[in-house]
């Protein structure tokens, strides 16, 4: 009777001790996965930081040499062209001076991002933005057409040949954002002049 009781107790103990062990194992696995994700994010952040610095330096040198009206975010590498530089009001046709600017700027920009980090570049995204004047759908159409005009020129015949052009042709995307990403003044009001813009930004993937 005592032995039977012991066997019952032992079986119950084995059952109850299994779940804490299983839970500990799951916790360990999750911790390893989290550490791996953190490591990948850290590496990605490091690559982004180095790339942004490289692009920033290259763009600043280009601006200094030619006086091009372009701004670059030194922490993200985001390049911004104002509407007045690129288009007439309500137009998606690139100005002649905008084309000449892109002929100078794009080869420098592309070389800056591909020469050392080409394997990590997954996309080059061209985004068109508008202000909040007019309907959302009208602005969406205009912003998309403007983004496409810039992207089309970057990989078209008119700009001529430059290093990595074939790669850019495969990686480039054009997106219209309408008024979804308005730029605000410090007082919270909308800065409509700054909101009307075209941006170029690379995207990184460490899996490539």
mmCIF file of C-alpha atoms in Angstrom:
data_model
loop_
_atom_site.group_PDB
_atom_site.id
_atom_site.type_symbol
_atom_site.label_atom_id
_atom_site.label_comp_id
_atom_site.label_asym_id
_atom_site.label_seq_id
_atom_site.Cartn_x
_atom_site.Cartn_y
_atom_site.Cartn_z
ATOM 1 C CA UNK A 1 0.000 0.000 0.000
ATOM 2 C CA UNK A 2 2.828 2.337 0.890
ATOM 3 C CA UNK A 3 4.681 1.456 -2.324
ATOM 4 C CA UNK A 4 1.542 2.082 -4.363
ATOM 5 C CA UNK A 5 1.185 5.475 -2.678
ATOM 6 C CA UNK A 6 4.816 6.300 -3.436
ATOM 7 C CA UNK A 7 4.392 5.400 -7.103
ATOM 8 C CA UNK A 8 1.337 7.640 -7.330
ATOM 9 C CA UNK A 9 3.128 10.517 -5.654
ATOM 10 C CA UNK A 10 6.186 10.064 -7.885
ATOM 11 C CA UNK A 11 4.050 10.097 -11.023
ATOM 12 C CA UNK A 12 2.294 13.218 -9.871
ATOM 13 C CA UNK A 13 5.655 14.823 -9.073
ATOM 14 C CA UNK A 14 7.012 13.951 -12.520
ATOM 15 C CA UNK A 15 3.942 15.468 -14.159
ATOM 16 C CA UNK A 16 4.110 18.639 -12.106
ATOM 17 C CA UNK A 17 7.874 19.053 -12.578
ATOM 18 C CA UNK A 18 7.610 18.645 -16.364
ATOM 19 C CA UNK A 19 5.808 21.937 -16.961
ATOM 20 C CA UNK A 20 8.237 24.201 -15.094
ATOM 21 C CA UNK A 21 11.068 22.540 -17.064
ATOM 22 C CA UNK A 22 9.210 22.997 -20.336
ATOM 23 C CA UNK A 23 8.411 26.624 -19.432
ATOM 24 C CA UNK A 24 12.065 27.280 -18.617
ATOM 25 C CA UNK A 25 13.071 25.845 -21.991
ATOM 26 C CA UNK A 26 10.583 28.057 -23.840
ATOM 27 C CA UNK A 27 11.797 31.097 -21.899
ATOM 28 C CA UNK A 28 15.385 30.300 -22.846
ATOM 29 C CA UNK A 29 14.487 29.907 -26.523
ATOM 30 C CA UNK A 30 12.587 33.203 -26.501
ATOM 31 C CA UNK A 31 15.511 34.933 -24.826
ATOM 32 C CA UNK A 32 17.913 33.625 -27.500
ATOM 33 C CA UNK A 33 15.562 34.784 -30.270
ATOM 34 C CA UNK A 34 15.260 38.228 -28.673
ATOM 35 C CA UNK A 35 19.043 38.493 -28.382
ATOM 36 C CA UNK A 36 19.412 37.525 -32.048
ATOM 37 C CA UNK A 37 16.839 40.116 -33.107
ATOM 38 C CA UNK A 38 18.523 42.736 -30.958
ATOM 39 C CA UNK A 39 21.859 41.858 -32.530
ATOM 40 C CA UNK A 40 20.451 42.147 -36.068
ATOM 41 C CA UNK A 41 18.813 45.476 -35.218
ATOM 42 C CA UNK A 42 22.104 46.729 -33.782
ATOM 43 C CA UNK A 43 23.993 45.703 -36.922
ATOM 44 C CA UNK A 44 21.320 47.243 -39.135
ATOM 45 C CA UNK A 45 21.450 50.449 -37.109
ATOM 46 C CA UNK A 46 25.221 50.542 -37.440
ATOM 47 C CA UNK A 47 25.046 50.074 -41.222
ATOM 48 C CA UNK A 48 22.358 52.763 -41.481
ATOM 49 C CA UNK A 49 24.451 55.152 -39.413
ATOM 50 C CA UNK A 50 27.564 54.561 -41.526
ATOM 51 C CA UNK A 51 25.583 54.877 -44.741
ATOM 52 C CA UNK A 52 23.900 58.089 -43.611
ATOM 53 C CA UNK A 53 27.286 59.572 -42.763
ATOM 54 C CA UNK A 54 28.698 58.534 -46.150
ATOM 55 C CA UNK A 55 25.711 59.947 -48.040
ATOM 56 C CA UNK A 56 25.767 63.122 -45.967
ATOM 57 C CA UNK A 57 29.459 63.685 -46.746
ATOM 58 C CA UNK A 58 29.033 62.955 -50.449
ATOM 59 C CA UNK A 59 25.956 65.139 -50.813
ATOM 60 C CA UNK A 60 27.550 68.031 -48.935
ATOM 61 C CA UNK A 61 30.584 67.871 -51.197
ATOM 62 C CA UNK A 62 28.296 67.890 -54.248
ATOM 63 C CA UNK A 63 26.291 70.809 -52.866
ATOM 64 C CA UNK A 64 29.455 72.723 -52.078
ATOM 65 C CA UNK A 65 30.774 72.199 -55.599
ATOM 66 C CA UNK A 66 27.569 73.003 -57.471
ATOM 67 C CA UNK A 67 25.305 74.861 -55.047
ATOM 68 C CA UNK A 68 22.410 72.435 -55.610
ATOM 69 C CA UNK A 69 19.270 73.215 -53.538
ATOM 70 C CA UNK A 70 19.101 69.842 -51.790
ATOM 71 C CA UNK A 71 18.895 68.968 -48.091
ATOM 72 C CA UNK A 72 20.051 65.731 -46.479
ATOM 73 C CA UNK A 73 19.332 64.341 -43.022
ATOM 74 C CA UNK A 74 22.726 63.397 -41.612
ATOM 75 C CA UNK A 75 21.222 60.782 -39.278
ATOM 76 C CA UNK A 76 19.048 58.917 -41.808
ATOM 77 C CA UNK A 77 20.456 59.838 -45.222
ATOM 78 C CA UNK A 78 17.030 61.097 -46.322
ATOM 79 C CA UNK A 79 17.408 63.510 -49.258
ATOM 80 C CA UNK A 80 14.752 66.183 -49.814
ATOM 81 C CA UNK A 81 13.996 68.335 -52.851
ATOM 82 C CA UNK A 82 11.571 71.221 -52.439
ATOM 83 C CA UNK A 83 8.674 71.664 -54.861
ATOM 84 C CA UNK A 84 9.951 74.969 -56.228
ATOM 85 C CA UNK A 85 13.195 73.288 -57.207
ATOM 86 C CA UNK A 86 11.482 70.471 -59.088
ATOM 87 C CA UNK A 87 8.034 71.442 -60.410
ATOM 88 C CA UNK A 88 5.694 74.262 -61.272
ATOM 89 C CA UNK A 89 2.487 74.541 -59.227
ATOM 90 C CA UNK A 90 0.112 71.593 -59.840
ATOM 91 C CA UNK A 91 2.535 70.108 -62.368
ATOM 92 C CA UNK A 92 4.313 66.759 -62.370
ATOM 93 C CA UNK A 93 6.665 67.665 -65.217
ATOM 94 C CA UNK A 94 10.250 68.172 -64.088
ATOM 95 C CA UNK A 95 11.645 71.653 -64.668
ATOM 96 C CA UNK A 96 14.670 71.859 -66.984
ATOM 97 C CA UNK A 97 16.810 73.082 -64.077
ATOM 98 C CA UNK A 98 15.610 70.138 -61.981
ATOM 99 C CA UNK A 99 16.798 67.734 -64.657
ATOM 100 C CA UNK A 100 20.209 69.404 -64.768
ATOM 101 C CA UNK A 101 20.421 69.185 -60.981
ATOM 102 C CA UNK A 102 19.553 65.481 -60.979
ATOM 103 C CA UNK A 103 22.187 64.819 -63.641
ATOM 104 C CA UNK A 104 24.792 66.118 -61.208
ATOM 105 C CA UNK A 105 23.331 64.820 -57.982
ATOM 106 C CA UNK A 106 22.138 61.268 -58.754
ATOM 107 C CA UNK A 107 25.475 59.775 -59.911
ATOM 108 C CA UNK A 108 27.124 61.089 -56.728
ATOM 109 C CA UNK A 109 24.296 59.883 -54.515
ATOM 110 C CA UNK A 110 24.103 56.427 -56.079
ATOM 111 C CA UNK A 111 27.846 55.872 -55.858
ATOM 112 C CA UNK A 112 27.809 56.928 -52.211
ATOM 113 C CA UNK A 113 25.257 54.278 -51.235
ATOM 114 C CA UNK A 114 26.357 51.412 -53.487
ATOM 115 C CA UNK A 115 30.162 51.528 -53.481
ATOM 116 C CA UNK A 116 30.609 50.092 -49.958
ATOM 117 C CA UNK A 117 27.110 48.946 -48.987
ATOM 118 C CA UNK A 118 25.631 47.726 -52.263
ATOM 119 C CA UNK A 119 24.892 44.259 -50.894
ATOM 120 C CA UNK A 120 22.771 45.778 -48.117
ATOM 121 C CA UNK A 121 20.642 48.105 -50.265
ATOM 122 C CA UNK A 122 17.212 46.592 -50.906
ATOM 123 C CA UNK A 123 15.387 49.610 -52.343
ATOM 124 C CA UNK A 124 15.717 53.209 -53.381
ATOM 125 C CA UNK A 125 12.361 54.820 -52.674
ATOM 126 C CA UNK A 126 11.222 58.085 -54.264
ATOM 127 C CA UNK A 127 8.319 59.648 -52.353
ATOM 128 C CA UNK A 128 6.142 62.528 -53.498
ATOM 129 C CA UNK A 129 4.418 64.722 -50.900
ATOM 130 C CA UNK A 130 1.882 67.554 -51.069
ATOM 131 C CA UNK A 131 0.339 70.015 -48.629
ATOM 132 C CA UNK A 132 -3.269 69.836 -47.367
ATOM 133 C CA UNK A 133 -4.778 72.206 -49.938
ATOM 134 C CA UNK A 134 -7.215 70.414 -52.250
ATOM 135 C CA UNK A 135 -8.714 66.951 -51.971
ATOM 136 C CA UNK A 136 -6.740 64.002 -50.668
ATOM 137 C CA UNK A 137 -7.236 62.006 -53.872
ATOM 138 C CA UNK A 138 -6.136 64.894 -56.096
ATOM 139 C CA UNK A 139 -3.019 65.317 -53.990
ATOM 140 C CA UNK A 140 -2.437 61.561 -54.015
ATOM 141 C CA UNK A 141 -2.502 61.537 -57.804
ATOM 142 C CA UNK A 142 -0.193 64.565 -58.019
ATOM 143 C CA UNK A 143 2.290 63.200 -55.483
ATOM 144 C CA UNK A 144 2.397 59.825 -57.246
ATOM 145 C CA UNK A 145 2.980 61.420 -60.645
ATOM 146 C CA UNK A 146 5.764 63.607 -59.257
ATOM 147 C CA UNK A 147 7.490 60.664 -57.615
ATOM 148 C CA UNK A 148 7.207 58.701 -60.844
ATOM 149 C CA UNK A 149 8.613 61.606 -62.893
ATOM 150 C CA UNK A 150 11.697 61.738 -60.700
ATOM 151 C CA UNK A 151 12.147 57.957 -60.687
ATOM 152 C CA UNK A 152 11.644 57.753 -64.435
ATOM 153 C CA UNK A 153 14.256 60.436 -65.048
ATOM 154 C CA UNK A 154 16.762 58.765 -62.685
ATOM 155 C CA UNK A 155 16.731 55.534 -64.729
ATOM 156 C CA UNK A 156 15.842 57.035 -68.133
ATOM 157 C CA UNK A 157 17.945 57.860 -71.184
ATOM 158 C CA UNK A 158 17.944 61.634 -70.679
ATOM 159 C CA UNK A 159 20.120 61.507 -67.569
ATOM 160 C CA UNK A 160 22.793 59.510 -69.411
ATOM 161 C CA UNK A 161 24.835 56.599 -68.126
ATOM 162 C CA UNK A 162 26.372 56.479 -64.667
ATOM 163 C CA UNK A 163 27.840 53.842 -62.382
ATOM 164 C CA UNK A 164 25.301 51.421 -60.836
ATOM 165 C CA UNK A 165 22.466 52.645 -63.065
ATOM 166 C CA UNK A 166 21.374 49.091 -63.929
ATOM 167 C CA UNK A 167 21.224 48.265 -60.245
ATOM 168 C CA UNK A 168 19.157 51.371 -59.524
ATOM 169 C CA UNK A 169 16.717 50.342 -62.272
ATOM 170 C CA UNK A 170 16.005 47.129 -60.338
ATOM 171 C CA UNK A 171 15.829 48.722 -56.885
ATOM 172 C CA UNK A 172 13.888 51.954 -57.439
ATOM 173 C CA UNK A 173 10.267 52.500 -56.368
ATOM 174 C CA UNK A 174 7.977 55.530 -56.702
ATOM 175 C CA UNK A 175 5.326 56.265 -54.057
ATOM 176 C CA UNK A 176 2.809 59.079 -53.684
ATOM 177 C CA UNK A 177 1.943 60.051 -50.097
ATOM 178 C CA UNK A 178 -0.480 62.911 -50.744
ATOM 179 C CA UNK A 179 -0.811 64.945 -47.508
ATOM 180 C CA UNK A 180 -0.186 61.974 -45.198
ATOM 181 C CA UNK A 181 3.181 63.265 -43.952
ATOM 182 C CA UNK A 182 2.773 67.000 -43.539
ATOM 183 C CA UNK A 183 5.589 69.052 -42.046
ATOM 184 C CA UNK A 184 4.590 71.170 -39.068
ATOM 185 C CA UNK A 185 5.973 74.430 -37.687
ATOM 186 C CA UNK A 186 7.015 74.660 -34.052
ATOM 187 C CA UNK A 187 3.623 76.144 -33.160
ATOM 188 C CA UNK A 188 1.832 73.136 -34.681
ATOM 189 C CA UNK A 189 0.655 74.888 -37.840
ATOM 190 C CA UNK A 190 1.283 73.291 -41.242
ATOM 191 C CA UNK A 191 4.356 74.403 -43.164
ATOM 192 C CA UNK A 192 2.863 74.076 -46.635
ATOM 193 C CA UNK A 193 5.983 75.134 -48.541
ATOM 194 C CA UNK A 194 8.096 72.471 -46.829
ATOM 195 C CA UNK A 195 5.338 69.853 -47.092
ATOM 196 C CA UNK A 196 5.405 70.047 -50.897
ATOM 197 C CA UNK A 197 8.487 67.992 -51.593
ATOM 198 C CA UNK A 198 10.082 64.905 -53.102
ATOM 199 C CA UNK A 199 12.236 62.622 -50.967
ATOM 200 C CA UNK A 200 14.751 59.934 -51.863
ATOM 201 C CA UNK A 201 15.705 57.288 -49.298
ATOM 202 C CA UNK A 202 17.501 53.959 -49.477
ATOM 203 C CA UNK A 203 16.243 50.938 -47.569
ATOM 204 C CA UNK A 204 18.568 48.368 -46.006
ATOM 205 C CA UNK A 205 18.314 44.593 -45.737
ATOM 206 C CA UNK A 206 21.053 42.457 -44.165
ATOM 207 C CA UNK A 207 19.531 39.351 -45.780
ATOM 208 C CA UNK A 208 20.614 40.301 -49.281
#
